[in-house]
């Protein structure tokens, strides 16, 4: 196991309430529940994972931009804007920005050398402009979709993605040929070794978006962590193969099964989602049992 990672922590850029049908699909079409739902979930985190790697600080996702609650022109206008307001309700205080949250953990935003985006939805890209020294790793599949008609309706605001000065690196995830790597990721067959040392492996988990990616974090002494973005909003639903009520169900199911297969081979695997209230406790427990070893 590589000893390249010294610390893993997380922060949240405010919180978001969504619809119960968003967390767990109930068979009704998204458009139906989006227009008729009267309930919101309790506030959920907007998590960013922070990984100290010996080559520099790595983030997985960058949270939601505070401008979304302070700038009346942040969201699209008209009917598309109406759908955005029906989908999610954000609360982001002055101390909830990515920069402020990193500072609370003892880091500067300028320390970040790499930020991996699980996908390009607003609540994952919000901090990109705050990271002057970071290369932003995105899926080449999702990158190719940002200007497609309909992308805005599906939650990708190209204007907020294509920020001047932000350095993007679109990546393809190649098939794995190395036997040791293959054993680490099976039943996945593709992985991108982000740092070339086996400590950070990007895995394809399409469904929430066509190019959605998860990050397998392998640190010495720590249980393997799988950061899954929005593949699920509640990891306790994974085992029953209950997938969210948004996005493409077939892809979500296939990726969920692959994650379950990985956990079968590595029973200590800790799955951490971006908006799961359980995530912070799961990470804290993994870190506590690592230091007890
Ligand atoms: Zn999303």
PDB file of C-alpha atoms and ligand atoms in Angstrom:
ATOM      1  CA  UNK A   1       0.000   0.000   0.000  1.00  0.00           C
ATOM      2  CA  UNK A   2       1.431   3.396  -0.942  1.00  0.00           C
ATOM      3  CA  UNK A   3       2.438   5.690   1.922  1.00  0.00           C
ATOM      4  CA  UNK A   4       1.907   8.804  -0.163  1.00  0.00           C
ATOM      5  CA  UNK A   5      -1.198  10.026   1.649  1.00  0.00           C
ATOM      6  CA  UNK A   6      -0.796  11.504   5.098  1.00  0.00           C
ATOM      7  CA  UNK A   7      -4.273  12.795   5.902  1.00  0.00           C
ATOM      8  CA  UNK A   8      -7.840  12.713   4.623  1.00  0.00           C
ATOM      9  CA  UNK A   9     -10.472  15.133   5.861  1.00  0.00           C
ATOM     10  CA  UNK A  10     -13.623  16.799   4.620  1.00  0.00           C
ATOM     11  CA  UNK A  11     -15.500  20.063   4.714  1.00  0.00           C
ATOM     12  CA  UNK A  12     -18.918  21.278   3.623  1.00  0.00           C
ATOM     13  CA  UNK A  13     -19.701  24.461   1.701  1.00  0.00           C
ATOM     14  CA  UNK A  14     -23.036  25.143   3.395  1.00  0.00           C
ATOM     15  CA  UNK A  15     -26.002  22.857   3.014  1.00  0.00           C
ATOM     16  CA  UNK A  16     -28.747  21.892   0.627  1.00  0.00           C
ATOM     17  CA  UNK A  17     -32.264  20.560   0.980  1.00  0.00           C
ATOM     18  CA  UNK A  18     -33.588  18.350  -1.796  1.00  0.00           C
ATOM     19  CA  UNK A  19     -36.741  16.344  -2.425  1.00  0.00           C
ATOM     20  CA  UNK A  20     -37.159  12.916  -0.803  1.00  0.00           C
ATOM     21  CA  UNK A  21     -37.733  11.424  -4.290  1.00  0.00           C
ATOM     22  CA  UNK A  22     -34.337  12.796  -5.312  1.00  0.00           C
ATOM     23  CA  UNK A  23     -32.613  10.697  -2.617  1.00  0.00           C
ATOM     24  CA  UNK A  24     -34.525   7.536  -3.406  1.00  0.00           C
ATOM     25  CA  UNK A  25     -36.474   7.096  -6.621  1.00  0.00           C
ATOM     26  CA  UNK A  26     -40.013   5.820  -6.245  1.00  0.00           C
ATOM     27  CA  UNK A  27     -40.707   4.996  -9.865  1.00  0.00           C
ATOM     28  CA  UNK A  28     -42.440   8.255 -10.767  1.00  0.00           C
ATOM     29  CA  UNK A  29     -40.764  10.351 -13.486  1.00  0.00           C
ATOM     30  CA  UNK A  30     -38.506  13.123 -12.244  1.00  0.00           C
ATOM     31  CA  UNK A  31     -40.564  15.833 -13.930  1.00  0.00           C
ATOM     32  CA  UNK A  32     -43.626  14.672 -11.985  1.00  0.00           C
ATOM     33  CA  UNK A  33     -42.087  14.741  -8.523  1.00  0.00           C
ATOM     34  CA  UNK A  34     -40.157  17.901  -9.299  1.00  0.00           C
ATOM     35  CA  UNK A  35     -43.404  19.729 -10.062  1.00  0.00           C
ATOM     36  CA  UNK A  36     -45.581  18.214  -7.352  1.00  0.00           C
ATOM     37  CA  UNK A  37     -43.367  17.466  -4.345  1.00  0.00           C
ATOM     38  CA  UNK A  38     -44.194  19.565  -1.298  1.00  0.00           C
ATOM     39  CA  UNK A  39     -41.503  18.171   0.946  1.00  0.00           C
ATOM     40  CA  UNK A  40     -37.832  18.927   1.406  1.00  0.00           C
ATOM     41  CA  UNK A  41     -35.304  16.714   3.127  1.00  0.00           C
ATOM     42  CA  UNK A  42     -33.513  17.994   6.202  1.00  0.00           C
ATOM     43  CA  UNK A  43     -30.457  20.070   5.200  1.00  0.00           C
ATOM     44  CA  UNK A  44     -27.698  17.915   3.737  1.00  0.00           C
ATOM     45  CA  UNK A  45     -23.996  18.708   3.463  1.00  0.00           C
ATOM     46  CA  UNK A  46     -22.225  19.779   0.267  1.00  0.00           C
ATOM     47  CA  UNK A  47     -19.036  17.870   0.889  1.00  0.00           C
ATOM     48  CA  UNK A  48     -15.545  18.432  -0.378  1.00  0.00           C
ATOM     49  CA  UNK A  49     -12.905  15.807   0.420  1.00  0.00           C
ATOM     50  CA  UNK A  50      -9.413  17.023   1.216  1.00  0.00           C
ATOM     51  CA  UNK A  51      -6.463  14.696   0.716  1.00  0.00           C
ATOM     52  CA  UNK A  52      -2.926  15.476   1.786  1.00  0.00           C
ATOM     53  CA  UNK A  53      -0.692  13.785  -0.758  1.00  0.00           C
ATOM     54  CA  UNK A  54       3.082  14.205  -0.611  1.00  0.00           C
ATOM     55  CA  UNK A  55       2.958  15.890  -4.036  1.00  0.00           C
ATOM     56  CA  UNK A  56       0.369  18.466  -2.901  1.00  0.00           C
ATOM     57  CA  UNK A  57      -3.141  18.941  -1.636  1.00  0.00           C
ATOM     58  CA  UNK A  58      -5.878  17.173  -3.632  1.00  0.00           C
ATOM     59  CA  UNK A  59      -9.608  17.933  -3.467  1.00  0.00           C
ATOM     60  CA  UNK A  60     -12.459  15.748  -4.577  1.00  0.00           C
ATOM     61  CA  UNK A  61     -15.215  18.168  -5.627  1.00  0.00           C
ATOM     62  CA  UNK A  62     -15.227  21.848  -4.726  1.00  0.00           C
ATOM     63  CA  UNK A  63     -18.710  22.514  -3.318  1.00  0.00           C
ATOM     64  CA  UNK A  64     -21.313  25.168  -4.073  1.00  0.00           C
ATOM     65  CA  UNK A  65     -20.504  28.794  -4.884  1.00  0.00           C
ATOM     66  CA  UNK A  66     -21.838  31.211  -2.234  1.00  0.00           C
ATOM     67  CA  UNK A  67     -22.811  33.535  -5.104  1.00  0.00           C
ATOM     68  CA  UNK A  68     -25.728  31.154  -5.662  1.00  0.00           C
ATOM     69  CA  UNK A  69     -27.387  32.611  -2.556  1.00  0.00           C
ATOM     70  CA  UNK A  70     -26.152  36.195  -2.839  1.00  0.00           C
ATOM     71  CA  UNK A  71     -26.291  36.916  -6.588  1.00  0.00           C
ATOM     72  CA  UNK A  72     -29.847  37.151  -7.975  1.00  0.00           C
ATOM     73  CA  UNK A  73     -28.500  36.492 -11.484  1.00  0.00           C
ATOM     74  CA  UNK A  74     -26.601  33.310 -10.595  1.00  0.00           C
ATOM     75  CA  UNK A  75     -29.267  30.888 -11.798  1.00  0.00           C
ATOM     76  CA  UNK A  76     -30.799  30.646 -15.250  1.00  0.00           C
ATOM     77  CA  UNK A  77     -33.915  32.700 -15.852  1.00  0.00           C
ATOM     78  CA  UNK A  78     -37.372  31.581 -16.886  1.00  0.00           C
ATOM     79  CA  UNK A  79     -38.630  28.048 -16.814  1.00  0.00           C
ATOM     80  CA  UNK A  80     -35.160  26.510 -16.392  1.00  0.00           C
ATOM     81  CA  UNK A  81     -34.550  28.694 -13.345  1.00  0.00           C
ATOM     82  CA  UNK A  82     -37.931  27.611 -11.994  1.00  0.00           C
ATOM     83  CA  UNK A  83     -36.825  23.944 -12.216  1.00  0.00           C
ATOM     84  CA  UNK A  84     -33.543  24.745 -10.439  1.00  0.00           C
ATOM     85  CA  UNK A  85     -35.513  26.331  -7.580  1.00  0.00           C
ATOM     86  CA  UNK A  86     -37.827  23.311  -7.341  1.00  0.00           C
ATOM     87  CA  UNK A  87     -34.849  20.914  -7.250  1.00  0.00           C
ATOM     88  CA  UNK A  88     -32.657  22.264  -4.458  1.00  0.00           C
ATOM     89  CA  UNK A  89     -32.619  24.895  -1.732  1.00  0.00           C
ATOM     90  CA  UNK A  90     -29.187  26.107  -0.657  1.00  0.00           C
ATOM     91  CA  UNK A  91     -28.040  27.795   2.544  1.00  0.00           C
ATOM     92  CA  UNK A  92     -24.454  29.038   2.437  1.00  0.00           C
ATOM     93  CA  UNK A  93     -23.097  31.391   5.083  1.00  0.00           C
ATOM     94  CA  UNK A  94     -20.101  33.719   4.814  1.00  0.00           C
ATOM     95  CA  UNK A  95     -17.980  31.130   6.635  1.00  0.00           C
ATOM     96  CA  UNK A  96     -19.033  28.322   4.311  1.00  0.00           C
ATOM     97  CA  UNK A  97     -16.990  29.241   1.237  1.00  0.00           C
ATOM     98  CA  UNK A  98     -14.383  26.745   0.084  1.00  0.00           C
ATOM     99  CA  UNK A  99     -11.613  29.175   1.050  1.00  0.00           C
ATOM    100  CA  UNK A 100     -13.020  29.718   4.560  1.00  0.00           C
ATOM    101  CA  UNK A 101     -13.639  26.010   5.097  1.00  0.00           C
ATOM    102  CA  UNK A 102     -10.126  25.103   3.943  1.00  0.00           C
ATOM    103  CA  UNK A 103      -8.727  27.732   6.333  1.00  0.00           C
ATOM    104  CA  UNK A 104     -10.692  26.158   9.191  1.00  0.00           C
ATOM    105  CA  UNK A 105      -8.797  22.927   8.436  1.00  0.00           C
ATOM    106  CA  UNK A 106      -5.483  24.773   8.382  1.00  0.00           C
ATOM    107  CA  UNK A 107      -5.018  24.977   4.598  1.00  0.00           C
ATOM    108  CA  UNK A 108      -4.819  27.804   2.113  1.00  0.00           C
ATOM    109  CA  UNK A 109      -6.800  27.610  -1.113  1.00  0.00           C
ATOM    110  CA  UNK A 110      -3.499  28.213  -2.896  1.00  0.00           C
ATOM    111  CA  UNK A 111      -2.152  24.934  -1.416  1.00  0.00           C
ATOM    112  CA  UNK A 112      -4.473  22.909  -3.634  1.00  0.00           C
ATOM    113  CA  UNK A 113      -2.595  21.461  -6.604  1.00  0.00           C
ATOM    114  CA  UNK A 114      -5.333  19.217  -7.977  1.00  0.00           C
ATOM    115  CA  UNK A 115      -9.122  19.245  -7.722  1.00  0.00           C
ATOM    116  CA  UNK A 116     -11.023  16.315  -9.159  1.00  0.00           C
ATOM    117  CA  UNK A 117     -14.641  16.986 -10.075  1.00  0.00           C
ATOM    118  CA  UNK A 118     -16.912  13.951  -9.767  1.00  0.00           C
ATOM    119  CA  UNK A 119     -19.134  15.664 -12.362  1.00  0.00           C
ATOM    120  CA  UNK A 120     -19.942  19.195 -13.478  1.00  0.00           C
ATOM    121  CA  UNK A 121     -23.127  20.047 -11.574  1.00  0.00           C
ATOM    122  CA  UNK A 122     -23.156  23.414  -9.781  1.00  0.00           C
ATOM    123  CA  UNK A 123     -22.731  22.018  -6.277  1.00  0.00           C
ATOM    124  CA  UNK A 124     -19.462  20.270  -7.225  1.00  0.00           C
ATOM    125  CA  UNK A 125     -17.774  22.997  -9.280  1.00  0.00           C
ATOM    126  CA  UNK A 126     -18.545  25.976  -7.017  1.00  0.00           C
ATOM    127  CA  UNK A 127     -15.030  26.496  -5.664  1.00  0.00           C
ATOM    128  CA  UNK A 128     -12.946  26.172  -8.835  1.00  0.00           C
ATOM    129  CA  UNK A 129     -12.303  29.908  -9.141  1.00  0.00           C
ATOM    130  CA  UNK A 130     -10.943  30.015  -5.571  1.00  0.00           C
ATOM    131  CA  UNK A 131      -8.027  27.674  -6.372  1.00  0.00           C
ATOM    132  CA  UNK A 132      -5.312  29.698  -8.162  1.00  0.00           C
ATOM    133  CA  UNK A 133      -2.779  26.864  -8.376  1.00  0.00           C
ATOM    134  CA  UNK A 134      -4.988  23.872  -9.044  1.00  0.00           C
ATOM    135  CA  UNK A 135      -5.358  21.753 -12.092  1.00  0.00           C
ATOM    136  CA  UNK A 136      -9.040  20.787 -12.358  1.00  0.00           C
ATOM    137  CA  UNK A 137      -9.466  17.158 -13.403  1.00  0.00           C
ATOM    138  CA  UNK A 138     -12.746  16.449 -15.187  1.00  0.00           C
ATOM    139  CA  UNK A 139     -14.170  13.564 -17.131  1.00  0.00           C
ATOM    140  CA  UNK A 140     -13.600  14.037 -20.861  1.00  0.00           C
ATOM    141  CA  UNK A 141     -17.073  12.562 -21.370  1.00  0.00           C
ATOM    142  CA  UNK A 142     -18.806  15.208 -19.244  1.00  0.00           C
ATOM    143  CA  UNK A 143     -16.510  17.917 -20.603  1.00  0.00           C
ATOM    144  CA  UNK A 144     -17.667  17.157 -24.140  1.00  0.00           C
ATOM    145  CA  UNK A 145     -21.291  17.601 -23.056  1.00  0.00           C
ATOM    146  CA  UNK A 146     -21.267  21.061 -21.511  1.00  0.00           C
ATOM    147  CA  UNK A 147     -22.401  22.896 -24.639  1.00  0.00           C
ATOM    148  CA  UNK A 148     -24.940  20.307 -25.690  1.00  0.00           C
ATOM    149  CA  UNK A 149     -28.481  21.708 -25.922  1.00  0.00           C
ATOM    150  CA  UNK A 150     -30.239  20.476 -22.811  1.00  0.00           C
ATOM    151  CA  UNK A 151     -27.139  20.502 -20.618  1.00  0.00           C
ATOM    152  CA  UNK A 152     -28.453  23.528 -18.710  1.00  0.00           C
ATOM    153  CA  UNK A 153     -31.710  21.746 -17.989  1.00  0.00           C
ATOM    154  CA  UNK A 154     -29.713  18.788 -16.693  1.00  0.00           C
ATOM    155  CA  UNK A 155     -27.839  20.895 -14.163  1.00  0.00           C
ATOM    156  CA  UNK A 156     -24.699  21.931 -16.041  1.00  0.00           C
ATOM    157  CA  UNK A 157     -24.300  25.709 -16.164  1.00  0.00           C
ATOM    158  CA  UNK A 158     -21.562  26.111 -18.773  1.00  0.00           C
ATOM    159  CA  UNK A 159     -21.016  29.777 -17.821  1.00  0.00           C
ATOM    160  CA  UNK A 160     -20.052  28.740 -14.299  1.00  0.00           C
ATOM    161  CA  UNK A 161     -17.913  25.838 -15.526  1.00  0.00           C
ATOM    162  CA  UNK A 162     -15.938  27.806 -18.093  1.00  0.00           C
ATOM    163  CA  UNK A 163     -14.391  30.349 -15.747  1.00  0.00           C
ATOM    164  CA  UNK A 164     -11.502  32.382 -17.207  1.00  0.00           C
ATOM    165  CA  UNK A 165      -8.172  31.373 -15.710  1.00  0.00           C
ATOM    166  CA  UNK A 166      -9.305  27.942 -14.532  1.00  0.00           C
ATOM    167  CA  UNK A 167      -7.023  25.188 -15.844  1.00  0.00           C
ATOM    168  CA  UNK A 168      -8.936  22.082 -16.831  1.00  0.00           C
ATOM    169  CA  UNK A 169      -7.554  18.655 -17.576  1.00  0.00           C
ATOM    170  CA  UNK A 170     -10.215  16.457 -19.201  1.00  0.00           C
ATOM    171  CA  UNK A 171      -9.326  12.804 -18.660  1.00  0.00           C
ATOM    172  CA  UNK A 172     -10.312   9.445 -20.062  1.00  0.00           C
ATOM    173  CA  UNK A 173     -10.154   6.486 -17.720  1.00  0.00           C
ATOM    174  CA  UNK A 174      -8.119   3.722 -19.382  1.00  0.00           C
ATOM    175  CA  UNK A 175      -8.490  -0.055 -19.035  1.00  0.00           C
ATOM    176  CA  UNK A 176      -6.234  -1.548 -16.373  1.00  0.00           C
ATOM    177  CA  UNK A 177      -3.526  -3.934 -17.508  1.00  0.00           C
ATOM    178  CA  UNK A 178      -1.496  -4.238 -14.310  1.00  0.00           C
ATOM    179  CA  UNK A 179      -2.431  -7.299 -12.189  1.00  0.00           C
ATOM    180  CA  UNK A 180      -1.951  -5.614  -8.804  1.00  0.00           C
ATOM    181  CA  UNK A 181      -4.086  -2.680  -9.866  1.00  0.00           C
ATOM    182  CA  UNK A 182      -6.655  -5.053 -11.286  1.00  0.00           C
ATOM    183  CA  UNK A 183      -6.939  -6.807  -7.899  1.00  0.00           C
ATOM    184  CA  UNK A 184      -7.376  -3.455  -6.173  1.00  0.00           C
ATOM    185  CA  UNK A 185     -10.247  -2.271  -8.331  1.00  0.00           C
ATOM    186  CA  UNK A 186     -12.133  -5.406  -9.515  1.00  0.00           C
ATOM    187  CA  UNK A 187     -14.915  -5.684 -10.575  1.00  0.00           C
ATOM    188  CA  UNK A 188     -14.045  -2.316 -12.092  1.00  0.00           C
ATOM    189  CA  UNK A 189     -11.924  -2.760 -15.193  1.00  0.00           C
ATOM    190  CA  UNK A 190     -10.846   0.847 -15.805  1.00  0.00           C
ATOM    191  CA  UNK A 191      -8.897   3.173 -13.555  1.00  0.00           C
ATOM    192  CA  UNK A 192      -6.780   6.293 -13.837  1.00  0.00           C
ATOM    193  CA  UNK A 193      -3.844   6.347 -11.431  1.00  0.00           C
ATOM    194  CA  UNK A 194      -3.937  10.049 -10.653  1.00  0.00           C
ATOM    195  CA  UNK A 195      -0.508  10.348  -9.026  1.00  0.00           C
ATOM    196  CA  UNK A 196       1.158   7.300 -10.596  1.00  0.00           C
ATOM    197  CA  UNK A 197       1.677   5.654  -7.195  1.00  0.00           C
ATOM    198  CA  UNK A 198      -1.571   3.735  -6.752  1.00  0.00           C
ATOM    199  CA  UNK A 199      -2.804   5.975  -3.939  1.00  0.00           C
ATOM    200  CA  UNK A 200      -5.543   7.802  -5.853  1.00  0.00           C
ATOM    201  CA  UNK A 201      -7.451   5.790  -8.441  1.00  0.00           C
ATOM    202  CA  UNK A 202     -10.200   7.391 -10.503  1.00  0.00           C
ATOM    203  CA  UNK A 203     -12.946   4.930 -11.402  1.00  0.00           C
ATOM    204  CA  UNK A 204     -15.783   5.402 -13.872  1.00  0.00           C
ATOM    205  CA  UNK A 205     -19.194   5.407 -12.143  1.00  0.00           C
ATOM    206  CA  UNK A 206     -21.531   6.729 -14.839  1.00  0.00           C
ATOM    207  CA  UNK A 207     -25.227   7.233 -14.195  1.00  0.00           C
ATOM    208  CA  UNK A 208     -25.641  10.514 -12.366  1.00  0.00           C
ATOM    209  CA  UNK A 209     -23.936  11.991 -15.415  1.00  0.00           C
ATOM    210  CA  UNK A 210     -22.471  10.070 -18.360  1.00  0.00           C
ATOM    211  CA  UNK A 211     -18.909  10.728 -17.194  1.00  0.00           C
ATOM    212  CA  UNK A 212     -19.351  10.657 -13.399  1.00  0.00           C
ATOM    213  CA  UNK A 213     -16.183   9.510 -11.638  1.00  0.00           C
ATOM    214  CA  UNK A 214     -15.405   8.148  -8.185  1.00  0.00           C
ATOM    215  CA  UNK A 215     -12.067   8.315  -6.394  1.00  0.00           C
ATOM    216  CA  UNK A 216     -10.594   5.324  -4.577  1.00  0.00           C
ATOM    217  CA  UNK A 217      -8.263   6.605  -1.873  1.00  0.00           C
ATOM    218  CA  UNK A 218      -5.657   4.116  -0.669  1.00  0.00           C
ATOM    219  CA  UNK A 219      -3.651   5.349   2.281  1.00  0.00           C
ATOM    220  CA  UNK A 220      -1.374   3.211   4.403  1.00  0.00           C
ATOM    221  CA  UNK A 221      -3.061   2.122   7.635  1.00  0.00           C
ATOM    222  CA  UNK A 222      -6.425   3.594   6.629  1.00  0.00           C
ATOM    223  CA  UNK A 223      -9.376   1.608   5.298  1.00  0.00           C
ATOM    224  CA  UNK A 224      -9.820   2.198   1.563  1.00  0.00           C
ATOM    225  CA  UNK A 225     -12.180   5.094   0.888  1.00  0.00           C
ATOM    226  CA  UNK A 226     -14.395   5.379  -2.156  1.00  0.00           C
ATOM    227  CA  UNK A 227     -15.617   8.908  -2.829  1.00  0.00           C
ATOM    228  CA  UNK A 228     -18.659   8.481  -5.047  1.00  0.00           C
ATOM    229  CA  UNK A 229     -19.984  12.014  -5.619  1.00  0.00           C
ATOM    230  CA  UNK A 230     -23.711  11.815  -6.369  1.00  0.00           C
ATOM    231  CA  UNK A 231     -23.949   8.099  -7.180  1.00  0.00           C
ATOM    232  CA  UNK A 232     -26.002   7.961  -3.985  1.00  0.00           C
ATOM    233  CA  UNK A 233     -27.196  10.463  -1.387  1.00  0.00           C
ATOM    234  CA  UNK A 234     -27.382   7.856   1.368  1.00  0.00           C
ATOM    235  CA  UNK A 235     -24.886   4.987   1.414  1.00  0.00           C
ATOM    236  CA  UNK A 236     -27.239   2.867   3.529  1.00  0.00           C
ATOM    237  CA  UNK A 237     -29.445   2.608   0.408  1.00  0.00           C
ATOM    238  CA  UNK A 238     -26.662   1.083  -1.715  1.00  0.00           C
ATOM    239  CA  UNK A 239     -26.949  -2.489  -0.477  1.00  0.00           C
ATOM    240  CA  UNK A 240     -30.642  -2.620  -1.442  1.00  0.00           C
ATOM    241  CA  UNK A 241     -29.737  -1.153  -4.851  1.00  0.00           C
ATOM    242  CA  UNK A 242     -32.071   1.786  -4.199  1.00  0.00           C
ATOM    243  CA  UNK A 243     -30.874   4.471  -6.565  1.00  0.00           C
ATOM    244  CA  UNK A 244     -31.705   8.186  -6.616  1.00  0.00           C
ATOM    245  CA  UNK A 245     -34.744   9.439  -8.522  1.00  0.00           C
ATOM    246  CA  UNK A 246     -32.633  11.674 -10.748  1.00  0.00           C
ATOM    247  CA  UNK A 247     -30.509  10.825 -13.778  1.00  0.00           C
ATOM    248  CA  UNK A 248     -30.173   7.640 -15.713  1.00  0.00           C
ATOM    249  CA  UNK A 249     -31.407   4.646 -13.710  1.00  0.00           C
ATOM    250  CA  UNK A 250     -29.679   1.909 -15.707  1.00  0.00           C
ATOM    251  CA  UNK A 251     -26.276   3.535 -15.346  1.00  0.00           C
ATOM    252  CA  UNK A 252     -26.838   4.254 -11.647  1.00  0.00           C
ATOM    253  CA  UNK A 253     -27.736   0.613 -11.052  1.00  0.00           C
ATOM    254  CA  UNK A 254     -24.705  -0.735 -12.940  1.00  0.00           C
ATOM    255  CA  UNK A 255     -22.342   1.603 -11.085  1.00  0.00           C
ATOM    256  CA  UNK A 256     -24.009   0.783  -7.747  1.00  0.00           C
ATOM    257  CA  UNK A 257     -23.451  -2.929  -8.400  1.00  0.00           C
ATOM    258  CA  UNK A 258     -19.813  -2.321  -9.264  1.00  0.00           C
ATOM    259  CA  UNK A 259     -19.347  -0.442  -5.978  1.00  0.00           C
ATOM    260  CA  UNK A 260     -21.040  -3.273  -4.085  1.00  0.00           C
ATOM    261  CA  UNK A 261     -18.744  -5.743  -5.863  1.00  0.00           C
ATOM    262  CA  UNK A 262     -15.713  -3.741  -4.800  1.00  0.00           C
ATOM    263  CA  UNK A 263     -16.940  -3.702  -1.200  1.00  0.00           C
ATOM    264  CA  UNK A 264     -17.481  -7.464  -1.301  1.00  0.00           C
ATOM    265  CA  UNK A 265     -13.793  -7.880  -2.151  1.00  0.00           C
ATOM    266  CA  UNK A 266     -12.709  -5.221   0.344  1.00  0.00           C
ATOM    267  CA  UNK A 267     -15.143  -5.454   3.276  1.00  0.00           C
ATOM    268  CA  UNK A 268     -13.475  -2.523   5.049  1.00  0.00           C
ATOM    269  CA  UNK A 269     -14.209  -0.199   2.099  1.00  0.00           C
ATOM    270  CA  UNK A 270     -15.810   3.063   3.277  1.00  0.00           C
ATOM    271  CA  UNK A 271     -18.149   4.626   0.719  1.00  0.00           C
ATOM    272  CA  UNK A 272     -18.497   8.390   1.055  1.00  0.00           C
ATOM    273  CA  UNK A 273     -21.036  10.414  -0.930  1.00  0.00           C
ATOM    274  CA  UNK A 274     -21.203  14.166  -1.464  1.00  0.00           C
ATOM    275  CA  UNK A 275     -24.553  14.911   0.198  1.00  0.00           C
ATOM    276  CA  UNK A 276     -24.888  12.077   2.701  1.00  0.00           C
ATOM    277  CA  UNK A 277     -25.346  13.278   6.286  1.00  0.00           C
ATOM    278  CA  UNK A 278     -23.652  10.033   7.403  1.00  0.00           C
ATOM    279  CA  UNK A 279     -20.396  10.720   5.528  1.00  0.00           C
ATOM    280  CA  UNK A 280     -18.604  12.809   8.147  1.00  0.00           C
ATOM    281  CA  UNK A 281     -19.206  10.176  10.842  1.00  0.00           C
ATOM    282  CA  UNK A 282     -18.079   7.375   8.513  1.00  0.00           C
ATOM    283  CA  UNK A 283     -14.836   9.174   7.672  1.00  0.00           C
ATOM    284  CA  UNK A 284     -14.203  10.069  11.323  1.00  0.00           C
ATOM    285  CA  UNK A 285     -14.683   6.413  12.323  1.00  0.00           C
ATOM    286  CA  UNK A 286     -12.285   5.219   9.602  1.00  0.00           C
ATOM    287  CA  UNK A 287      -9.646   7.750  10.659  1.00  0.00           C
ATOM    288  CA  UNK A 288     -10.107   6.889  14.368  1.00  0.00           C
ATOM    289  CA  UNK A 289      -9.693   3.164  13.758  1.00  0.00           C
ATOM    290  CA  UNK A 290      -6.617   3.858  11.620  1.00  0.00           C
ATOM    291  CA  UNK A 291      -4.920   5.778  14.420  1.00  0.00           C
ATOM    292  CA  UNK A 292      -5.856   2.992  16.871  1.00  0.00           C
ATOM    293  CA  UNK A 293      -4.039   0.398  14.736  1.00  0.00           C
TER     294      UNK A 293
HETATM  295 ZN1  LIG B   1     -24.982  16.166  -9.355  1.00  0.00          ZN
END
